[in-house]
Coordinates of C-alpha atoms in Angstrom, one line a residue:
X1 CA -177.5 -97.5 -73.9
X2 CA -180.5 -99.7 -74.2
X3 CA -178.8 -102.1 -71.7
X4 CA -178.6 -99.9 -69.2
X5 CA -182.4 -98.7 -69.8
X6 CA -184.1 -102.3 -70.4
X7 CA -182.2 -102.7 -67.4
X8 CA -183.8 -100.1 -65.4
X9 CA -187.7 -101.0 -66.5
X10 CA -186.9 -104.7 -65.7
X11 CA -184.8 -105.1 -63.0
X12 CA -182.8 -107.5 -64.6
X13 CA -180.4 -106.0 -67.2
X14 CA -180.7 -107.9 -70.9
X15 CA -178.3 -110.9 -69.9
X16 CA -180.3 -111.9 -67.0
X17 CA -183.4 -111.8 -69.3
X18 CA -181.9 -113.8 -72.0
X19 CA -180.6 -116.3 -69.3
X20 CA -183.9 -116.3 -67.2
X21 CA -185.7 -116.8 -71.0
X22 CA -183.3 -120.0 -72.1
X23 CA -183.9 -121.3 -68.7
X24 CA -188.1 -121.7 -69.8
X25 CA -187.4 -122.3 -72.9
X26 CA -185.6 -125.1 -71.9
X27 CA -187.6 -126.6 -69.1
X28 CA -190.7 -126.5 -71.1
X29 CA -189.5 -128.3 -73.6
X30 CA -188.5 -130.6 -70.7
X31 CA -191.5 -131.2 -69.2
X32 CA -193.1 -131.4 -72.7
X33 CA -190.1 -134.6 -73.8
X34 CA -191.4 -136.4 -70.7
X35 CA -194.7 -136.1 -71.6
X36 CA -194.4 -137.2 -74.9
X37 CA -193.2 -140.0 -74.2
X38 CA -190.3 -139.9 -76.8
X39 CA -187.6 -140.7 -74.4
X40 CA -188.3 -144.0 -73.7
X41 CA -186.6 -144.9 -77.4
X42 CA -184.3 -142.5 -76.5
X43 CA -183.4 -144.1 -73.8
X44 CA -184.0 -147.7 -75.4
X45 CA -180.6 -146.3 -77.5
X46 CA -178.8 -146.9 -73.8
X47 CA -178.9 -150.9 -73.6
X48 CA -175.5 -150.8 -76.5
X49 CA -173.7 -150.0 -73.4
X50 CA -174.0 -153.2 -72.9
X51 CA -171.4 -154.7 -74.9
X52 CA -168.6 -155.7 -73.9
X53 CA -165.8 -153.0 -73.0
X54 CA -168.6 -150.2 -74.2
X55 CA -169.5 -149.2 -70.5
X56 CA -166.5 -148.9 -68.9
X57 CA -164.9 -146.7 -71.8
X58 CA -167.5 -145.0 -70.9
X59 CA -167.0 -144.5 -67.5
X60 CA -163.4 -144.2 -67.8
X61 CA -162.5 -142.6 -70.9
X62 CA -164.9 -140.2 -70.6
X63 CA -162.9 -138.1 -67.3
X64 CA -161.2 -138.3 -69.5
X65 CA -162.1 -136.8 -72.2
X66 CA -163.3 -133.8 -70.2
X67 CA -160.5 -133.7 -68.5
X68 CA -158.4 -133.1 -72.1
X69 CA -161.2 -130.8 -73.7
X70 CA -160.8 -128.3 -70.3
X71 CA -156.6 -128.1 -70.3
X72 CA -157.0 -127.3 -73.7
X73 CA -159.8 -125.0 -73.9
X74 CA -158.2 -123.5 -70.9
X75 CA -154.6 -123.2 -72.7
X76 CA -157.1 -121.6 -75.6
X77 CA -158.0 -119.4 -73.4
X78 CA -154.8 -117.8 -71.7
X79 CA -153.1 -117.3 -75.5
X80 CA -155.4 -116.7 -77.8
X81 CA -155.8 -113.1 -75.9
X82 CA -160.0 -111.5 -76.5
X83 CA -160.7 -113.5 -79.6
X84 CA -161.2 -116.6 -78.8
X85 CA -162.0 -115.6 -75.1
X86 CA -165.5 -114.0 -76.6
X87 CA -168.2 -115.2 -76.4
X88 CA -171.4 -113.1 -77.8
X89 CA -173.0 -112.5 -74.3
X90 CA -170.1 -110.0 -73.4
X91 CA -172.8 -107.8 -75.9
X92 CA -175.4 -107.8 -73.8
X93 CA -173.4 -106.8 -70.5
X94 CA -173.8 -103.4 -68.9
X95 CA -170.8 -100.9 -67.6
X96 CA -170.1 -103.5 -64.3
X97 CA -171.5 -106.6 -65.4
X98 CA -169.9 -109.7 -65.1
X99 CA -170.2 -112.1 -68.1
X100 CA -168.7 -115.5 -67.9
X101 CA -169.0 -117.4 -70.7
X102 CA -171.6 -120.5 -70.3
X103 CA -173.8 -122.3 -72.5
X104 CA -176.8 -120.9 -71.3
X105 CA -178.5 -124.4 -72.1
X106 CA -177.9 -124.1 -68.6
X107 CA -178.0 -121.4 -67.2
X108 CA -180.9 -122.8 -65.2
X109 CA -178.4 -124.0 -62.7
X110 CA -177.3 -120.2 -61.7
X111 CA -181.2 -120.1 -60.4
X112 CA -181.0 -120.2 -57.0
X113 CA -184.1 -122.9 -55.5
X114 CA -184.7 -123.8 -58.8
X115 CA -181.2 -125.9 -59.7
X116 CA -183.5 -128.1 -57.5
X117 CA -185.9 -128.6 -60.2
X118 CA -184.1 -128.3 -63.5
X119 CA -181.0 -130.7 -62.5
X120 CA -183.3 -133.8 -62.7
X121 CA -185.5 -132.4 -65.4
X122 CA -182.1 -131.4 -68.1
X123 CA -180.5 -135.0 -66.4
X124 CA -184.0 -136.9 -68.0
X125 CA -183.3 -134.6 -71.7
X126 CA -180.1 -136.3 -71.6
X127 CA -180.3 -138.8 -74.2
X128 CA -182.3 -136.7 -76.1
X129 CA -180.3 -133.4 -76.4
X130 CA -176.7 -136.3 -77.6
X131 CA -179.2 -138.1 -80.1
X132 CA -180.0 -134.3 -81.4
X133 CA -176.1 -133.4 -81.9
X134 CA -175.2 -137.1 -83.2
X135 CA -178.0 -137.4 -86.3
X136 CA -176.6 -133.5 -87.0
X137 CA -172.9 -133.6 -87.2
X138 CA -172.2 -137.8 -87.3
X139 CA -174.5 -139.1 -89.4
X140 CA -173.0 -139.8 -92.2
X141 CA -169.8 -139.0 -91.4
X142 CA -167.0 -140.9 -93.5
X143 CA -163.6 -139.9 -93.3
X144 CA -161.6 -138.3 -91.5
X145 CA -161.8 -135.4 -93.3
X146 CA -164.8 -134.8 -93.4
X147 CA -165.0 -135.7 -89.5
X148 CA -162.5 -133.3 -88.1
X149 CA -165.2 -130.6 -90.2
X150 CA -168.3 -132.3 -88.2
X151 CA -165.8 -132.3 -85.0
X152 CA -165.1 -128.6 -85.4
X153 CA -168.8 -127.7 -86.3
X154 CA -170.6 -129.8 -83.5
X155 CA -168.2 -127.3 -81.0
X156 CA -168.1 -124.1 -82.4
X157 CA -172.0 -124.5 -82.4
X158 CA -172.1 -124.1 -78.5
X159 CA -170.4 -120.7 -79.9
X160 CA -174.4 -120.4 -80.1
X161 CA -176.2 -120.3 -76.7
X162 CA -173.1 -118.1 -75.5
X163 CA -169.3 -120.9 -74.5
X164 CA -166.7 -118.8 -75.8
X165 CA -164.6 -119.3 -79.2
X166 CA -161.5 -121.0 -76.8
X167 CA -163.7 -124.1 -75.2
X168 CA -165.7 -123.9 -79.2
X169 CA -162.8 -125.2 -80.7
X170 CA -161.8 -127.3 -77.5
X171 CA -165.1 -129.1 -77.7
X172 CA -164.1 -130.7 -81.6
X173 CA -162.0 -133.2 -78.5
X174 CA -165.2 -135.1 -77.3
X175 CA -166.6 -134.0 -80.8
X176 CA -163.9 -136.3 -81.8
X177 CA -164.6 -138.9 -79.5
X178 CA -167.9 -139.3 -80.4
X179 CA -167.3 -139.8 -84.0
X180 CA -165.2 -142.9 -83.8
X181 CA -167.5 -144.7 -81.7
X182 CA -170.0 -143.6 -84.4
X183 CA -167.9 -145.3 -87.0
X184 CA -167.6 -148.2 -85.2
X185 CA -171.2 -148.9 -83.6
X186 CA -172.9 -146.5 -85.8
X187 CA -175.4 -143.7 -84.8
X188 CA -176.9 -145.8 -80.9
X189 CA -173.3 -146.3 -80.3
X190 CA -172.1 -142.3 -79.9
X191 CA -175.1 -141.1 -79.2
X192 CA -175.1 -143.3 -76.1
X193 CA -171.5 -142.7 -75.3
X194 CA -172.2 -138.7 -75.7
X195 CA -175.3 -139.3 -73.2
X196 CA -172.6 -140.4 -70.3
X197 CA -170.2 -137.3 -71.2
X198 CA -173.1 -134.1 -70.6
X199 CA -173.9 -136.4 -67.4
X200 CA -170.4 -136.7 -66.2
X201 CA -170.4 -133.0 -66.8
X202 CA -174.1 -131.9 -65.1
X203 CA -173.1 -134.3 -62.4
X204 CA -170.0 -132.5 -61.7
X205 CA -171.4 -129.5 -62.0
X206 CA -175.0 -129.4 -60.4
X207 CA -173.6 -131.0 -58.1
X208 CA -171.1 -128.6 -57.3
X209 CA -173.8 -126.1 -58.0
X210 CA -176.8 -127.8 -55.0
X211 CA -174.2 -129.0 -52.4
X212 CA -171.8 -124.8 -52.4
X213 CA -174.7 -123.4 -51.1
X214 CA -175.1 -125.6 -48.6
X215 CA -171.5 -125.7 -47.3
X216 CA -172.2 -121.3 -47.2
X217 CA -174.7 -122.2 -45.0
X218 CA -173.6 -124.2 -42.4
X219 CA -170.6 -122.7 -41.9
X220 CA -169.7 -121.0 -39.0
X221 CA -171.9 -118.0 -38.3

């Protein structure tokens, strides 16, 4: 099989190669973004969070939206069978290799020690990624018919970076929340809320991946 041949030659499986490639691309892109100074404009967009009530929504409602998304995604994984559990990363696996659906944009978080560099870079780039997704999926959307379609596209777009179909569908939920904010305050508002939501996810995932190895290392020998 091509996968086994590639694993023998490089010492890595095709899946590992893709993860490393994505990590390298995201890292270089993140550093170039910070060096360019473009981050200043994106962070200015976050000033909208100072509006009365918006900061509260971002801090309190975001965890609820995340929880609902996780519950729906896990439920779809259970009832949807192999179809909704599918991620194209499964096509790269060699026999015996365990494949978990994931967002390849965060693959660097799984690399020991490198996570301490990658996580801060990713966190600093959150407003950029949020702004680009808002411009792509929310700008100009009017009415719930077009809105529902844009939310579905937003969710399923994440399947391109390895998210299982079930969670791609579930991500329409935060997409709808961002859209509601877009209708109330434009791209600046939806981008700010989107950034807070992504920071919440990275904070939880990154915190766990950083702390867990330290707990294991300090445990009983």
